[in-house]
mmCIF file of C-alpha atoms and ligand atoms in Angstrom:
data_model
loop_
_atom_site.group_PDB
_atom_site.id
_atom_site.type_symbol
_atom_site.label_atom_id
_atom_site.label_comp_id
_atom_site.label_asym_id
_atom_site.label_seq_id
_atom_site.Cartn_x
_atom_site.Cartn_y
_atom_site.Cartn_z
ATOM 1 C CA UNK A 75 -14.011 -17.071 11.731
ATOM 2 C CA UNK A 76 -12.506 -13.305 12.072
ATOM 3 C CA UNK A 77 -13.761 -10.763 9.698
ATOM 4 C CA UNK A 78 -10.724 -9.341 7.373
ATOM 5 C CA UNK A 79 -11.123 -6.024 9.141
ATOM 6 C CA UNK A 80 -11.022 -7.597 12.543
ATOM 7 C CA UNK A 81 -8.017 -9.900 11.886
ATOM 8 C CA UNK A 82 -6.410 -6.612 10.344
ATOM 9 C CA UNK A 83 -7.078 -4.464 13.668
ATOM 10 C CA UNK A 84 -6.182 -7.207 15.810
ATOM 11 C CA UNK A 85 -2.614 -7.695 13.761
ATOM 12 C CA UNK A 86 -2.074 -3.981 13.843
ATOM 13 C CA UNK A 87 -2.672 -4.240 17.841
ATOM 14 C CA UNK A 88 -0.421 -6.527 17.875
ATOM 15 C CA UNK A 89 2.450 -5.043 16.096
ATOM 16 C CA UNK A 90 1.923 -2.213 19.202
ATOM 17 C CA UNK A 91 1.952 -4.744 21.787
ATOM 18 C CA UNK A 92 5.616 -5.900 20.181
ATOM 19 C CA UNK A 93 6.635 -2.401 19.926
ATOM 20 C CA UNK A 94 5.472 -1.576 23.177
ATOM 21 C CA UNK A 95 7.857 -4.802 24.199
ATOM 22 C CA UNK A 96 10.914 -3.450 22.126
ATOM 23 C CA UNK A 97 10.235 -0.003 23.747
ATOM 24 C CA UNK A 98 10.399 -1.194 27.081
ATOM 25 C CA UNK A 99 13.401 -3.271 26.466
ATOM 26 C CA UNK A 100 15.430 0.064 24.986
ATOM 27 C CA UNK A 101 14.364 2.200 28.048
ATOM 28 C CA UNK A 102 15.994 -0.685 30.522
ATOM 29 C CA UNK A 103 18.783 -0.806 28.942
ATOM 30 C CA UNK A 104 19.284 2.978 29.050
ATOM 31 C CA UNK A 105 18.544 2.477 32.490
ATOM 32 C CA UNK A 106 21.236 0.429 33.324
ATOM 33 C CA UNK A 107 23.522 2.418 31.583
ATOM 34 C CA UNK A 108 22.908 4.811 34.205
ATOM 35 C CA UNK A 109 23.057 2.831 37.368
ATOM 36 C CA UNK A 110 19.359 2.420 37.265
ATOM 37 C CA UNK A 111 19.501 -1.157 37.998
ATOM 38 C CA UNK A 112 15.731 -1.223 39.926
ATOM 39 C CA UNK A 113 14.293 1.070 37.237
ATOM 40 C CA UNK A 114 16.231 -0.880 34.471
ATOM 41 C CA UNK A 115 14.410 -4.280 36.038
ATOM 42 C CA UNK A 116 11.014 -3.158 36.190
ATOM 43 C CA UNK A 117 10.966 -2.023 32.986
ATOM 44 C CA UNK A 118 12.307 -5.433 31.803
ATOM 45 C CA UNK A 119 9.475 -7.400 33.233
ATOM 46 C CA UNK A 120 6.594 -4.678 32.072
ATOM 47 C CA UNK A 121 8.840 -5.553 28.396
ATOM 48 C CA UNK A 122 8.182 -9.443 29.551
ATOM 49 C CA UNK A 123 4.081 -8.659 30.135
ATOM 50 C CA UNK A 124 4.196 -6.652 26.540
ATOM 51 C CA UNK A 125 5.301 -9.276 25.016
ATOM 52 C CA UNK A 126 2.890 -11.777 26.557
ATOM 53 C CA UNK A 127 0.385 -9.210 25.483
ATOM 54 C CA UNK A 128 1.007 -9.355 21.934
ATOM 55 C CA UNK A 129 1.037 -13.225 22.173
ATOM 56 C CA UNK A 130 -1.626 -13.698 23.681
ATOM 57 C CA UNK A 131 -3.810 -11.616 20.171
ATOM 58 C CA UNK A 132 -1.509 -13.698 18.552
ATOM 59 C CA UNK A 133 -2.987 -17.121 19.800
ATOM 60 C CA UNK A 134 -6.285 -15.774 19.630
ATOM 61 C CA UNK A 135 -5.888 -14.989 16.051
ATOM 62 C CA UNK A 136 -5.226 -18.338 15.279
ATOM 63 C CA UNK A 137 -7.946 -19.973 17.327
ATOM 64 C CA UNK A 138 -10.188 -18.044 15.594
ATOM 65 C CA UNK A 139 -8.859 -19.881 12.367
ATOM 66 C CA UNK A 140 -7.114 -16.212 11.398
ATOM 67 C CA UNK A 141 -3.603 -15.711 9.731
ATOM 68 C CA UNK A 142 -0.970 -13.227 11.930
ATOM 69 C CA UNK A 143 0.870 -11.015 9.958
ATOM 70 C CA UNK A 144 3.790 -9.627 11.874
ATOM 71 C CA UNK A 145 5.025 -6.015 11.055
ATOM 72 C CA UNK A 146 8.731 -4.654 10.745
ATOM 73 C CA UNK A 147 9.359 -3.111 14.212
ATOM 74 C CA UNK A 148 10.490 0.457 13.810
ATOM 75 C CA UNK A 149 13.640 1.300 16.209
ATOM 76 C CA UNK A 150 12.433 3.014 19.416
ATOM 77 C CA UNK A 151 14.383 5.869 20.828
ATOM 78 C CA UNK A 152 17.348 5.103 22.888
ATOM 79 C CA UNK A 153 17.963 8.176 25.099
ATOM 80 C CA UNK A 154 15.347 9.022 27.824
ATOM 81 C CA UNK A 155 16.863 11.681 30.027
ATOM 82 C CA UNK A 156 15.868 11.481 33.979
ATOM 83 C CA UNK A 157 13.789 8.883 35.121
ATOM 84 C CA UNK A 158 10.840 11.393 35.864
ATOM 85 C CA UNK A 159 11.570 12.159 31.654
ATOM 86 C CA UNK A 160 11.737 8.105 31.259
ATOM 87 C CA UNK A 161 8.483 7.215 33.014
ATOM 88 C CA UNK A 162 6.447 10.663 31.673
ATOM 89 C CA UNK A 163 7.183 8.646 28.620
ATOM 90 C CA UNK A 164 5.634 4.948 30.264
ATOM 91 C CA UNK A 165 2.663 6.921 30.893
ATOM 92 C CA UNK A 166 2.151 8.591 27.511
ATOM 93 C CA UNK A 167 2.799 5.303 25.662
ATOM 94 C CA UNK A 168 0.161 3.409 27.481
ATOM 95 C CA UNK A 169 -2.161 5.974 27.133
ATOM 96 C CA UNK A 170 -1.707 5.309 23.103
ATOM 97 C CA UNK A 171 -2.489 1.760 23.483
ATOM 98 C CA UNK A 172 -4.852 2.407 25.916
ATOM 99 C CA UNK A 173 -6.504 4.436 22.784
ATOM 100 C CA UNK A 174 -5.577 1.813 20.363
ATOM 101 C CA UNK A 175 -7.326 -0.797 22.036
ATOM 102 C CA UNK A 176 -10.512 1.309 22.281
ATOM 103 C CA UNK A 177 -10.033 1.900 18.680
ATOM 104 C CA UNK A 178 -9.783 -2.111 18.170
ATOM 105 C CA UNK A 179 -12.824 -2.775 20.367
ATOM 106 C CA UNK A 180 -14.473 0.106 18.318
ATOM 107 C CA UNK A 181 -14.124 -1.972 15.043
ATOM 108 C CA UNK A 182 -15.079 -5.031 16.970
ATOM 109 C CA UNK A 183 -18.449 -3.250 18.133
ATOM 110 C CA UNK A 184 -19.049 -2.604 14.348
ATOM 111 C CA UNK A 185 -18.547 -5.617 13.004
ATOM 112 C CA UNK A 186 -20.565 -7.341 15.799
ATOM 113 C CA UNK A 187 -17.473 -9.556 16.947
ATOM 114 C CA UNK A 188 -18.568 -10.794 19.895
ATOM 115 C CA UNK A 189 -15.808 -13.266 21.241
ATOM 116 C CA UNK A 190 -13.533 -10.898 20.442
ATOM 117 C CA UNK A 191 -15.243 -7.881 22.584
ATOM 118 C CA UNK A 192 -15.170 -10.716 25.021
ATOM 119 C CA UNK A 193 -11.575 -11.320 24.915
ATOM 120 C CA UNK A 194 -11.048 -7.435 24.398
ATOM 121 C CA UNK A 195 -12.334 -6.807 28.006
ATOM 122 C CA UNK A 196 -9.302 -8.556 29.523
ATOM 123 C CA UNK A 197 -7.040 -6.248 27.743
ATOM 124 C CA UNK A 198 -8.982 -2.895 28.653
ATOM 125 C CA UNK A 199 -8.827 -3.966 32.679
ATOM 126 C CA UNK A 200 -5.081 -4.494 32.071
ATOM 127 C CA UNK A 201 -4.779 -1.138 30.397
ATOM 128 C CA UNK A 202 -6.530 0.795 33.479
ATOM 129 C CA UNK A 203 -3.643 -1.433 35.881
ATOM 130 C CA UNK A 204 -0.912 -0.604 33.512
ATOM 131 C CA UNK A 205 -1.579 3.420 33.490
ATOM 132 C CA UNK A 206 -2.431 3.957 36.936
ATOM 133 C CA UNK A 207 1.128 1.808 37.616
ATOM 134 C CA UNK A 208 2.810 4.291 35.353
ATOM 135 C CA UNK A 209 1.089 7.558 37.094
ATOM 136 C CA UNK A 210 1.685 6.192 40.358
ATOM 137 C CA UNK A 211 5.636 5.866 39.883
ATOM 138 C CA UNK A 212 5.093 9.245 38.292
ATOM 139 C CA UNK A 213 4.075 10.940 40.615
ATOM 140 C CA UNK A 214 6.923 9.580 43.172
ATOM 141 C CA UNK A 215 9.333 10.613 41.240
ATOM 142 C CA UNK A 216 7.743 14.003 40.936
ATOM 143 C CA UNK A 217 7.690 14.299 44.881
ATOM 144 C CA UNK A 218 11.353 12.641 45.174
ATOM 145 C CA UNK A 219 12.963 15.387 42.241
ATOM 146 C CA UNK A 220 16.284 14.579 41.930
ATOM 147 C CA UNK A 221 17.483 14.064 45.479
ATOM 148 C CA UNK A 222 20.241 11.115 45.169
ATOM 149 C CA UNK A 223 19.055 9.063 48.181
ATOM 150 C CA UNK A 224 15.045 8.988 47.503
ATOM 151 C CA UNK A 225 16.007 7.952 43.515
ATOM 152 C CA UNK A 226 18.125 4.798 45.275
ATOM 153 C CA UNK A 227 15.255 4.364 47.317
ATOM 154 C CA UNK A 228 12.765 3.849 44.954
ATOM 155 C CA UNK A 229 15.468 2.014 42.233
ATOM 156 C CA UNK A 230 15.856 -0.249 45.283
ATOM 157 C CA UNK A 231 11.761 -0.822 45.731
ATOM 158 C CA UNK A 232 11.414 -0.913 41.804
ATOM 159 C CA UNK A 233 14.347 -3.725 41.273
ATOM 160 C CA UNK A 234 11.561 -5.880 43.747
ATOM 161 C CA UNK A 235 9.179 -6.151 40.852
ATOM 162 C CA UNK A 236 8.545 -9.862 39.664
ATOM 163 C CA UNK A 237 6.150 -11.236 36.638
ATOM 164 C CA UNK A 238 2.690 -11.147 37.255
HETATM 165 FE FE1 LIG B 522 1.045 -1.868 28.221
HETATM 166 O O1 LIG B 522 -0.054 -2.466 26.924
HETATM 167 FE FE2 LIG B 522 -0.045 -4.147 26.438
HETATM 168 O O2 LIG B 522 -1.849 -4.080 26.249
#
């Protein structure tokens, strides 16, 4: 059985997991209002893994015999500016659930939760993938600037991602 204050931190992680989603899903579609079909499909299927991400507390929660409590989602921006704006953004995000998490395993530690440091660990491996992801595109698009033909280059190798 999950402590109150576990079950708590684990439903506030997962409202950020469903944000993080909904965020995702607003910064594709700016993307493909501006031609950024590649970048507009990556950041559809990282929306996809955020959403797995939050389901996957979600059915934890439950096995644990806990009660989810979903939150209102608040409306995420829906202008991003150039993509090297757009994925400074990615990067700054994940570093605040990269946080949260530690903050969750933090209350986990306290309460002696064991199983769910256990299952914690899978999400603070992701977190490291999911950063480094972000800085690496980052620091493409930093090299590239905002020379036409290297942006449909890497839209191009970005439209290649597929689900995990
Ligand atoms: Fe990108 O974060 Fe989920 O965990």
């Amino acid at each position: 059985m999950l402590s109150q204050t576990v079950q708590d931190a684990i439903n506030t992680q997962i409202h950020h997991e469903f944000y993080s989603s909904y965020l995702y899903l607003s910064m594709s579609a700016y993307c493909d209002s501006i031609n950024l079909g590649g970048f507009a499909k990556w950041l559809r299927v990282q929306n996809g893994e955020e959403g797995e991400h939050a389901i996957k507390l979600f059915n934890y929660v439950t096995s644990r015999g806990g009660k989810v409590v979903l939150q209102a989602l608040e409306q995420p921006p829906v202008e991003f500016g150039k993509p090297l704006e757009i994925f400074t953004a990615v990067l700054e995000h994940e570093k605040k659930i990269t946080a949260s998490i530690t903050k969750l395993y933090e209350v986990a530690v306290k309460e002696a939760d064991y199983p769910t440091q256990f299952m914690l660990q899978w999400f603070i491996t992701e977190q490291v993938e999911e950063e480094k992801n972000a800085m690496d595109i980052l620091e493409q698009l930093k090299m590239v600037g905002d020379a036409p033909v290297s942006l449909m280059m890497m839209d191009r190798a970005l439209g290649m991602r597929a689900r995990k």
